[in-house]
Amino acid sequence: MRKTCRISGDKLIQFLDLGKQPLGNGFLISKKKIVREYFYKLKVGFSKKSNMVQIFNAPKKEKMFNKNYAFYSSTSSYMDDHFKKFSNQIKRFLKSKNIKNPLIVEIGSNDGIMLKRFKKFNHLGIEPSRNVAKVSKKKFSCNVLIEFFSKKTLNKIHRKFKKKVDVYYSTNVLGHIEDIKAVFNNISNSLSNRGILIFEDPYLGQIIKKNSYDQIYDEHIYFFSLISVSKLAEIYNLEIFDASPQTTHGGSMRYYLCKKNTYSKTKRLKQLLKNEKKLKLDELSTFKLFSKRVESSRNKLISLLNKLKKQKKIVYAYGATAKSTTIFNFCKIKDDLIKYYFDNTKIKQNKYSPGMHIKVNSFQKLKKYPDYYFLSAWNHKKEIFKKEKKFIKNGGKWITHVPTVKII
Ligand code: TYD
């Protein structure tokens, strides 16, 4: 197991142990495959020097992002709208700064859900998962390189466009990349003087506030805060000049970076930094307390589900999320406690959940409402509650674990 922080090289201090875990998105096609399932130890640490929260063991990137990657961004209409607004914001920024003929590069362009909005610009997506990258090429005719973002990629960008990059953007990707230093170095070396890097990822402050430990799984190596991102950026002569909280993925932060002393820091950023200091995201004690709350969340959830089992209540899980892989494996929740998952994603249906092997059904197979749904896709609560009015009207109840285990 690693002992040091990937950024500063100083000691990585463990504060949370989530036990033996399978890949968060590693849904299994058949019982046969179950025999060869991959597991790793999921432990989380904090570095006093870089202030970066990170997992100790990250499975090899090729294991996670390959031709079978199960996450298609475009399946959510809410996310489509989110990316529409985000892309408009980038376009407005370019206009306001009078940056002509810009080059826009997306790191981790998935199926093109956002990149398609830059088709009229010099654009390029970098996406290592072949299946999703193919969708962006075929369906939206986007320029995409099917590879991991690396120094070699920079040469290709230079050969193709003969200019520096004006906007790098990335959503829910940078936190997945183990060699984040190389990414920042490569970005810094290829960014135009007035260029920006904008990225968003689940925000550490929200994870602490919501006790959403299920954000922790193999794909999420780093859990960013403004403090840790600032320290990382500084190494590569970059700095944060703005930030804005996002509701996506259970509470994210969008970070705006530029070369040092290019744009002045916004008021909004200063306020967010103050909030972060209050939350003490730069102190180990914060994470030790978080770990205690996670243990107590596990105990409460197990005892609630056992109580419902004794009462012969039917409990299903709503949304076969990667996040719930962490919960169910940490709490050892199998199909005696939660009989099935229900999920509207075709490629997850009729498969078995990673580790605990709970069957995933399509909603078409739902003959009778359960007594309770465990809200595994809690980050889509609004959308789901709107959709499930009938279940609620019929007396159906929800079980959630954020911010504490309760029935709603
Ligand atoms: P997602 O938000 O991507 O979480 P994670 O990153 O932890 O996997 O997953 C949401 C899942 O919930 C996805 O598989 C689709 C499913 N879902 C439904 O089945 N019905 C719905 O109405 C919504 C909003 C999501």
Short mmCIF file of C-alpha atoms and ligand atoms in Angstrom, two decimals:
data_model
loop_
_atom_site.label_atom_id
_atom_site.label_comp_id
_atom_site.label_asym_id
_atom_site.label_seq_id
_atom_site.Cartn_x
_atom_site.Cartn_y
_atom_site.Cartn_z
CA MET A 1 0.00 0.00 0.00
CA ARG A 2 1.22 3.52 -0.75
CA LYS A 3 2.51 5.54 2.19
CA THR A 4 2.93 9.01 0.76
CA CYS A 5 0.86 11.80 -0.75
CA ARG A 6 0.87 11.74 -4.56
CA ILE A 7 1.40 15.49 -4.65
CA SER A 8 3.71 16.52 -1.83
CA GLY A 9 5.41 13.20 -1.11
CA ASP A 10 4.86 13.63 2.62
CA LYS A 11 3.04 11.09 4.80
CA LEU A 12 -0.47 10.15 3.76
CA ILE A 13 -2.36 9.83 7.04
CA GLN A 14 -5.17 7.27 6.97
CA PHE A 15 -8.45 8.41 8.50
CA LEU A 16 -11.02 6.07 6.94
CA ASP A 17 -11.13 2.37 6.04
CA LEU A 18 -14.04 1.32 3.79
CA GLY A 19 -12.92 -2.30 3.61
CA LYS A 20 -12.60 -4.63 0.64
CA GLN A 21 -14.33 -3.13 -2.38
CA PRO A 22 -15.00 -4.11 -6.02
CA LEU A 23 -14.95 -1.58 -8.89
CA GLY A 24 -17.78 0.91 -8.32
CA ASN A 25 -19.12 0.51 -11.84
CA GLY A 26 -18.12 -3.14 -12.20
CA PHE A 27 -21.57 -4.58 -12.82
CA LEU A 28 -21.40 -8.28 -13.67
CA ILE A 29 -23.03 -9.93 -16.64
CA SER A 30 -23.24 -13.45 -15.31
CA LYS A 31 -22.80 -15.52 -12.19
CA LYS A 32 -19.78 -17.13 -13.88
CA LYS A 33 -17.88 -13.84 -13.93
CA ILE A 34 -18.58 -13.41 -10.24
CA VAL A 35 -15.90 -16.02 -9.48
CA ARG A 36 -13.19 -13.79 -10.94
CA GLU A 37 -14.33 -10.50 -9.48
CA TYR A 38 -11.65 -7.93 -8.70
CA PHE A 39 -11.39 -6.46 -5.18
CA TYR A 40 -9.07 -3.90 -3.59
CA LYS A 41 -8.77 -2.25 -0.18
CA LEU A 42 -10.42 1.16 -0.04
CA LYS A 43 -8.70 3.41 2.48
CA VAL A 44 -8.65 7.18 2.53
CA GLY A 45 -5.91 9.54 3.70
CA PHE A 46 -5.03 13.20 4.17
CA SER A 47 -1.72 15.00 3.67
CA LYS A 48 -0.88 17.84 6.02
CA LYS A 49 1.36 19.39 3.39
CA SER A 50 -0.77 19.32 0.23
CA ASN A 51 -4.08 19.18 2.18
CA MET A 52 -5.26 16.71 -0.46
CA VAL A 53 -7.68 13.97 0.54
CA GLN A 54 -7.02 10.86 -1.56
CA ILE A 55 -7.51 7.12 -1.60
CA PHE A 56 -4.49 4.91 -0.96
CA ASN A 57 -4.89 2.20 -3.59
CA ALA A 58 -6.23 3.14 -6.95
CA PRO A 59 -6.84 0.29 -9.40
CA LYS A 60 -4.95 0.66 -12.69
CA LYS A 61 -6.58 3.23 -14.94
CA GLU A 62 -6.93 0.73 -17.79
CA LYS A 63 -9.08 -1.42 -15.50
CA MET A 64 -11.57 1.41 -15.04
CA PHE A 65 -11.62 3.29 -18.32
CA ASN A 66 -11.75 0.89 -21.23
CA LYS A 67 -14.03 -0.22 -24.02
CA ASN A 68 -16.63 -1.37 -21.48
CA TYR A 69 -16.97 1.83 -19.46
CA ALA A 70 -20.55 1.79 -18.11
CA PHE A 71 -21.07 5.52 -17.65
CA TYR A 72 -22.72 7.38 -20.53
CA SER A 73 -23.12 11.05 -19.62
CA SER A 74 -25.90 11.66 -22.12
CA THR A 75 -28.39 9.38 -20.35
CA SER A 76 -29.44 12.24 -18.06
CA SER A 77 -31.46 15.13 -19.47
CA TYR A 78 -30.64 17.14 -16.37
CA MET A 79 -26.92 16.79 -17.09
CA ASP A 80 -27.49 17.76 -20.73
CA ASP A 81 -29.01 21.00 -19.51
CA HIS A 82 -26.19 21.50 -17.02
CA PHE A 83 -23.60 21.20 -19.81
CA LYS A 84 -25.56 23.51 -22.08
CA LYS A 85 -25.36 26.25 -19.44
CA PHE A 86 -21.70 25.49 -18.75
CA SER A 87 -20.75 25.70 -22.44
CA ASN A 88 -22.64 28.99 -22.81
CA GLN A 89 -20.68 30.36 -19.90
CA ILE A 90 -17.40 29.43 -21.58
CA LYS A 91 -18.54 31.06 -24.83
CA ARG A 92 -19.45 34.23 -22.93
CA PHE A 93 -16.03 34.25 -21.25
CA LEU A 94 -14.22 33.98 -24.59
CA LYS A 95 -16.30 36.81 -26.00
CA SER A 96 -15.78 39.05 -22.98
CA LYS A 97 -12.02 38.60 -23.19
CA ASN A 98 -12.08 39.05 -26.94
CA ILE A 99 -10.21 35.77 -27.50
CA LYS A 100 -10.44 35.17 -31.25
CA ASN A 101 -10.50 31.78 -32.97
CA PRO A 102 -10.08 29.93 -29.68
CA LEU A 103 -8.95 26.35 -29.24
CA ILE A 104 -11.06 24.41 -26.75
CA VAL A 105 -9.98 21.07 -25.34
CA GLU A 106 -12.03 18.77 -23.12
CA ILE A 107 -10.26 16.24 -20.93
CA GLY A 108 -12.54 13.22 -20.61
CA SER A 109 -15.16 14.08 -23.20
CA ASN A 110 -17.21 10.90 -22.61
CA ASP A 111 -19.98 10.59 -25.23
CA GLY A 112 -19.74 14.23 -26.33
CA ILE A 113 -22.53 15.59 -24.14
CA MET A 114 -20.68 18.92 -23.81
CA LEU A 115 -18.13 18.80 -26.59
CA LYS A 116 -20.91 18.74 -29.23
CA ARG A 117 -21.67 22.31 -28.20
CA PHE A 118 -18.23 23.45 -29.39
CA LYS A 119 -18.39 21.84 -32.83
CA LYS A 120 -18.22 25.22 -34.55
CA PHE A 121 -14.97 26.03 -32.71
CA ASN A 122 -11.49 24.55 -32.91
CA HIS A 123 -12.21 21.72 -30.54
CA LEU A 124 -10.79 18.45 -29.37
CA GLY A 125 -11.92 15.84 -26.89
CA ILE A 126 -9.56 13.46 -25.14
CA GLU A 127 -11.30 10.27 -24.06
CA PRO A 128 -9.68 6.90 -23.29
CA SER A 129 -12.89 4.83 -23.06
CA ARG A 130 -13.44 3.68 -26.63
CA ASN A 131 -17.14 2.85 -26.40
CA VAL A 132 -18.19 6.29 -25.18
CA ALA A 133 -15.67 8.13 -27.40
CA LYS A 134 -17.13 6.39 -30.46
CA VAL A 135 -20.57 7.80 -29.67
CA SER A 136 -19.18 11.36 -29.66
CA LYS A 137 -17.46 10.76 -32.99
CA LYS A 138 -20.32 9.01 -34.77
CA LYS A 139 -23.36 10.74 -33.30
CA PHE A 140 -21.99 14.26 -32.96
CA SER A 141 -19.01 14.27 -35.40
CA CYS A 142 -16.70 15.68 -32.72
CA ASN A 143 -12.89 15.63 -32.96
CA VAL A 144 -11.78 13.11 -30.37
CA LEU A 145 -8.50 11.40 -29.54
CA ILE A 146 -9.08 8.01 -27.94
CA GLU A 147 -6.31 8.07 -25.36
CA PHE A 148 -5.35 9.21 -21.86
CA PHE A 149 -4.31 12.87 -21.70
CA SER A 150 -0.48 12.92 -21.66
CA LYS A 151 2.56 14.77 -22.95
CA LYS A 152 2.15 12.90 -26.24
CA THR A 153 -1.32 14.39 -26.54
CA LEU A 154 0.20 17.88 -26.39
CA ASN A 155 2.33 17.11 -29.44
CA LYS A 156 -0.74 15.92 -31.31
CA ILE A 157 -2.66 19.06 -30.35
CA HIS A 158 0.23 21.21 -31.51
CA ARG A 159 0.56 19.36 -34.84
CA LYS A 160 -3.16 19.62 -35.54
CA PHE A 161 -3.92 23.19 -34.44
CA LYS A 162 -0.50 24.93 -34.39
CA LYS A 163 -1.52 26.97 -31.37
CA LYS A 164 -1.85 26.95 -27.61
CA VAL A 165 -5.04 25.96 -25.84
CA ASP A 166 -7.38 28.80 -24.82
CA VAL A 167 -9.80 26.75 -22.77
CA TYR A 168 -9.22 23.42 -21.11
CA TYR A 169 -12.29 22.12 -19.39
CA SER A 170 -13.15 18.92 -17.66
CA THR A 171 -16.07 17.62 -15.62
CA ASN A 172 -15.84 14.76 -13.18
CA VAL A 173 -12.54 13.64 -14.61
CA LEU A 174 -9.53 15.29 -12.94
CA GLY A 175 -10.35 13.71 -9.59
CA HIS A 176 -10.07 10.33 -11.37
CA ILE A 177 -6.51 10.83 -12.64
CA GLU A 178 -3.82 9.42 -10.40
CA ASP A 179 -0.95 11.37 -11.98
CA ILE A 180 -2.69 14.70 -11.46
CA LYS A 181 0.68 16.45 -11.32
CA ALA A 182 1.40 15.46 -14.91
CA VAL A 183 -2.01 16.77 -15.94
CA PHE A 184 -1.40 20.16 -14.33
CA ASN A 185 2.10 20.30 -15.77
CA ASN A 186 0.83 19.48 -19.28
CA ILE A 187 -1.96 22.01 -19.02
CA SER A 188 0.36 24.71 -17.75
CA ASN A 189 2.78 24.07 -20.63
CA SER A 190 0.15 24.22 -23.33
CA LEU A 191 -2.17 26.99 -22.09
CA SER A 192 -2.22 30.29 -23.94
CA ASN A 193 -1.29 33.38 -21.90
CA ARG A 194 -4.88 34.41 -21.30
CA GLY A 195 -6.17 30.85 -21.40
CA ILE A 196 -8.13 29.17 -18.63
CA LEU A 197 -8.67 25.77 -17.12
CA ILE A 198 -12.17 25.14 -15.77
CA PHE A 199 -13.03 21.91 -14.08
CA GLU A 200 -15.64 20.56 -11.72
CA ASP A 201 -15.69 17.57 -9.43
CA PRO A 202 -17.60 16.45 -6.33
CA TYR A 203 -16.60 18.91 -3.59
CA LEU A 204 -14.94 17.77 -0.38
CA GLY A 205 -16.84 20.39 1.63
CA GLN A 206 -20.15 18.85 0.53
CA ILE A 207 -18.97 15.31 1.25
CA ILE A 208 -18.10 16.34 4.80
CA LYS A 209 -21.35 18.26 5.27
CA LYS A 210 -23.58 15.53 3.81
CA ASN A 211 -21.59 12.60 5.20
CA SER A 212 -21.73 11.25 1.65
CA TYR A 213 -18.93 8.75 2.00
CA ASP A 214 -20.38 6.93 -0.99
CA GLN A 215 -18.59 9.47 -3.21
CA ILE A 216 -15.50 7.47 -2.33
CA TYR A 217 -14.85 4.63 -4.77
CA ASP A 218 -12.10 3.51 -7.11
CA GLU A 219 -12.73 6.08 -9.83
CA HIS A 220 -12.48 8.98 -7.40
CA ILE A 221 -8.85 9.18 -6.35
CA TYR A 222 -8.83 12.80 -5.13
CA PHE A 223 -11.44 14.81 -3.25
CA PHE A 224 -10.70 18.42 -4.05
CA SER A 225 -11.11 21.54 -1.97
CA LEU A 226 -10.20 25.12 -2.89
CA ILE A 227 -7.25 24.88 -0.51
CA SER A 228 -5.81 21.70 -2.01
CA VAL A 229 -6.40 22.79 -5.61
CA SER A 230 -4.72 26.15 -4.90
CA LYS A 231 -1.66 24.40 -3.51
CA LEU A 232 -1.48 22.02 -6.46
CA ALA A 233 -1.95 24.82 -8.99
CA GLU A 234 0.79 26.88 -7.44
CA ILE A 235 3.42 24.22 -8.25
CA TYR A 236 2.67 24.77 -11.96
CA ASN A 237 2.46 28.54 -11.93
CA LEU A 238 -1.33 28.48 -12.06
CA GLU A 239 -3.89 29.94 -9.68
CA ILE A 240 -7.61 29.84 -8.97
CA PHE A 241 -9.31 33.13 -9.82
CA ASP A 242 -12.93 32.07 -9.40
CA ALA A 243 -15.06 29.17 -8.18
CA SER A 244 -18.74 28.34 -8.14
CA PRO A 245 -20.63 25.63 -6.26
CA GLN A 246 -22.71 23.24 -8.38
CA THR A 247 -25.61 21.01 -7.39
CA THR A 248 -24.53 18.15 -9.67
CA HIS A 249 -23.21 14.85 -8.34
CA GLY A 250 -24.44 15.57 -4.84
CA GLY A 251 -22.63 18.91 -4.60
CA SER A 252 -19.66 19.83 -6.76
CA MET A 253 -17.31 22.78 -7.12
CA ARG A 254 -16.33 24.40 -10.40
CA TYR A 255 -12.79 25.80 -10.31
CA TYR A 256 -11.53 28.50 -12.69
CA LEU A 257 -7.76 28.67 -13.09
CA CYS A 258 -5.39 30.83 -15.10
CA LYS A 259 -1.69 31.54 -15.29
CA LYS A 260 -0.57 33.47 -12.20
CA ASN A 261 -1.60 37.14 -12.09
CA THR A 262 -3.68 37.01 -15.27
CA TYR A 263 -7.18 37.59 -13.90
CA SER A 264 -8.14 39.14 -10.57
CA LYS A 265 -9.69 36.97 -7.88
CA THR A 266 -13.46 37.27 -7.56
CA LYS A 267 -15.36 38.17 -4.40
CA ARG A 268 -17.19 34.89 -4.70
CA LEU A 269 -13.91 33.00 -4.46
CA LYS A 270 -12.83 34.92 -1.40
CA GLN A 271 -16.12 34.11 0.35
CA LEU A 272 -15.89 30.42 -0.56
CA LEU A 273 -12.35 30.29 0.81
CA LYS A 274 -13.57 31.79 4.06
CA ASN A 275 -16.30 29.13 4.28
CA GLU A 276 -13.69 26.47 3.73
CA LYS A 277 -11.56 27.74 6.57
CA LYS A 278 -14.62 27.57 8.81
CA LEU A 279 -15.19 23.95 7.78
CA LYS A 280 -11.51 23.28 8.60
CA LEU A 281 -10.82 21.36 5.41
CA ASP A 282 -7.11 21.80 6.07
CA GLU A 283 -7.15 19.97 9.41
CA LEU A 284 -6.82 16.25 10.05
CA SER A 285 -9.25 16.41 12.99
CA THR A 286 -12.09 17.24 10.55
CA PHE A 287 -11.56 13.96 8.73
CA LYS A 288 -11.21 11.92 11.90
CA LEU A 289 -14.62 13.19 12.98
CA PHE A 290 -16.00 12.43 9.52
CA SER A 291 -14.76 8.86 9.85
CA LYS A 292 -16.66 8.46 13.14
CA ARG A 293 -19.84 9.72 11.50
CA VAL A 294 -19.37 7.23 8.65
CA GLU A 295 -19.14 4.33 11.14
CA SER A 296 -22.28 5.49 12.86
CA SER A 297 -24.07 5.85 9.51
CA ARG A 298 -23.20 2.23 8.71
CA ASN A 299 -24.52 0.96 12.06
CA LYS A 300 -27.77 2.86 11.68
CA LEU A 301 -28.38 1.67 8.13
CA ILE A 302 -27.73 -1.97 8.96
CA SER A 303 -30.00 -1.92 11.97
CA LEU A 304 -32.78 -0.17 10.06
CA LEU A 305 -32.64 -2.69 7.20
CA ASN A 306 -32.59 -5.61 9.65
CA LYS A 307 -35.60 -4.20 11.44
CA LEU A 308 -37.49 -3.90 8.14
CA LYS A 309 -36.50 -7.45 7.21
CA LYS A 310 -37.99 -8.74 10.48
CA GLN A 311 -41.17 -6.83 9.66
CA LYS A 312 -41.17 -8.59 6.25
CA LYS A 313 -41.06 -5.27 4.40
CA ILE A 314 -39.92 -5.18 0.78
CA VAL A 315 -36.95 -2.86 0.14
CA TYR A 316 -35.50 -2.08 -3.30
CA ALA A 317 -32.71 0.30 -4.25
CA TYR A 318 -33.50 3.19 -6.61
CA GLY A 319 -30.60 3.68 -9.07
CA ALA A 320 -27.70 1.27 -9.53
CA THR A 321 -25.08 3.89 -8.71
CA ALA A 322 -21.36 3.38 -8.36
CA LYS A 323 -21.73 5.26 -5.10
CA SER A 324 -23.98 2.59 -3.62
CA THR A 325 -21.33 -0.04 -4.41
CA THR A 326 -19.28 1.55 -1.64
CA ILE A 327 -22.19 1.59 0.82
CA PHE A 328 -23.40 -1.93 0.16
CA ASN A 329 -19.92 -3.46 0.32
CA PHE A 330 -18.94 -1.42 3.38
CA CYS A 331 -22.17 -2.37 5.18
CA LYS A 332 -22.32 -5.89 3.65
CA ILE A 333 -25.83 -5.32 2.35
CA LYS A 334 -26.95 -8.25 0.20
CA ASP A 335 -30.24 -9.21 -1.40
CA ASP A 336 -31.73 -10.47 1.86
CA LEU A 337 -31.86 -6.82 2.95
CA ILE A 338 -32.32 -5.09 -0.42
CA LYS A 339 -33.90 -7.48 -2.88
CA TYR A 340 -33.26 -5.67 -6.18
CA TYR A 341 -31.92 -2.53 -7.71
CA PHE A 342 -34.12 -0.72 -10.21
CA ASP A 343 -32.41 1.42 -12.83
CA ASN A 344 -33.30 2.94 -16.20
CA THR A 345 -29.83 2.45 -17.74
CA LYS A 346 -30.01 -0.34 -20.31
CA ILE A 347 -26.43 -1.55 -19.93
CA LYS A 348 -26.81 -1.99 -16.17
CA GLN A 349 -30.09 -3.90 -16.37
CA ASN A 350 -30.11 -7.68 -15.81
CA LYS A 351 -26.62 -7.45 -14.39
CA TYR A 352 -25.45 -8.06 -10.84
CA SER A 353 -24.09 -5.35 -8.59
CA PRO A 354 -20.36 -5.28 -7.85
CA GLY A 355 -19.42 -7.29 -4.77
CA MET A 356 -22.84 -7.87 -3.25
CA HIS A 357 -24.43 -9.25 -6.46
CA ILE A 358 -27.83 -7.66 -6.13
CA LYS A 359 -29.74 -8.04 -9.39
CA VAL A 360 -30.44 -4.86 -11.38
CA ASN A 361 -33.92 -4.73 -12.92
CA SER A 362 -35.53 -2.33 -15.33
CA PHE A 363 -38.54 -0.40 -14.07
CA GLN A 364 -40.66 -2.28 -16.63
CA LYS A 365 -40.19 -5.35 -14.45
CA LEU A 366 -41.65 -3.64 -11.40
CA LYS A 367 -44.99 -5.44 -10.81
CA LYS A 368 -45.72 -4.03 -7.37
CA TYR A 369 -44.22 -1.11 -5.50
CA PRO A 370 -41.91 -2.00 -2.61
CA ASP A 371 -42.61 -0.69 0.89
CA TYR A 372 -39.34 1.24 0.76
CA TYR A 373 -36.85 2.40 -1.81
CA PHE A 374 -33.30 2.96 -0.67
CA LEU A 375 -32.40 6.20 -2.46
CA SER A 376 -29.05 5.12 -3.89
CA ALA A 377 -29.28 7.82 -6.59
CA TRP A 378 -29.81 10.48 -3.89
CA ASN A 379 -28.03 13.05 -6.03
CA HIS A 380 -31.06 12.93 -8.38
CA LYS A 381 -33.59 13.17 -5.54
CA LYS A 382 -35.54 16.09 -6.99
CA GLU A 383 -35.96 14.47 -10.40
CA ILE A 384 -36.83 11.09 -8.87
CA PHE A 385 -39.40 12.42 -6.38
CA LYS A 386 -41.11 14.26 -9.21
CA LYS A 387 -41.23 11.08 -11.25
CA GLU A 388 -42.37 8.84 -8.40
CA LYS A 389 -45.39 10.77 -7.15
CA LYS A 390 -47.58 7.67 -7.43
CA PHE A 391 -45.26 5.57 -5.26
CA ILE A 392 -45.26 8.31 -2.63
CA LYS A 393 -49.05 8.75 -2.85
CA ASN A 394 -49.48 5.01 -2.32
CA GLY A 395 -47.66 5.31 1.00
CA GLY A 396 -44.24 4.29 -0.31
CA LYS A 397 -41.29 5.54 1.75
CA TRP A 398 -37.67 6.35 1.00
CA ILE A 399 -34.59 5.46 2.96
CA THR A 400 -31.68 7.85 2.68
CA HIS A 401 -28.29 8.07 4.34
CA VAL A 402 -27.56 11.74 3.56
CA PRO A 403 -26.84 13.55 5.74
CA THR A 404 -27.97 10.90 8.28
CA VAL A 405 -29.80 7.59 7.96
CA LYS A 406 -33.52 8.20 8.00
CA ILE A 407 -36.89 7.39 6.42
CA ILE A 408 -38.55 10.10 4.36
P1 TYD B 1 -25.11 8.56 -11.10
O1 TYD B 1 -25.76 9.82 -10.70
O2 TYD B 1 -24.27 8.53 -12.31
O3 TYD B 1 -24.25 8.07 -9.87
P2 TYD B 1 -22.86 7.27 -9.82
O4 TYD B 1 -21.83 8.17 -10.39
O5 TYD B 1 -22.70 7.01 -8.34
O6 TYD B 1 -23.04 5.99 -10.59
O7 TYD B 1 -26.16 7.39 -11.26
C1 TYD B 1 -27.52 7.53 -11.25
C2 TYD B 1 -28.13 6.18 -11.59
O8 TYD B 1 -29.50 6.22 -11.30
C3 TYD B 1 -27.99 5.82 -13.05
O9 TYD B 1 -27.63 4.47 -13.21
C4 TYD B 1 -29.38 6.06 -13.61
C5 TYD B 1 -30.26 5.84 -12.43
N1 TYD B 1 -31.50 6.63 -12.47
C6 TYD B 1 -32.72 5.98 -12.66
O10 TYD B 1 -32.75 4.75 -12.81
N2 TYD B 1 -33.87 6.73 -12.70
C7 TYD B 1 -33.85 8.08 -12.56
O11 TYD B 1 -34.91 8.73 -12.60
C8 TYD B 1 -32.59 8.74 -12.35
C9 TYD B 1 -32.54 10.22 -12.18
C10 TYD B 1 -31.45 7.97 -12.32
#
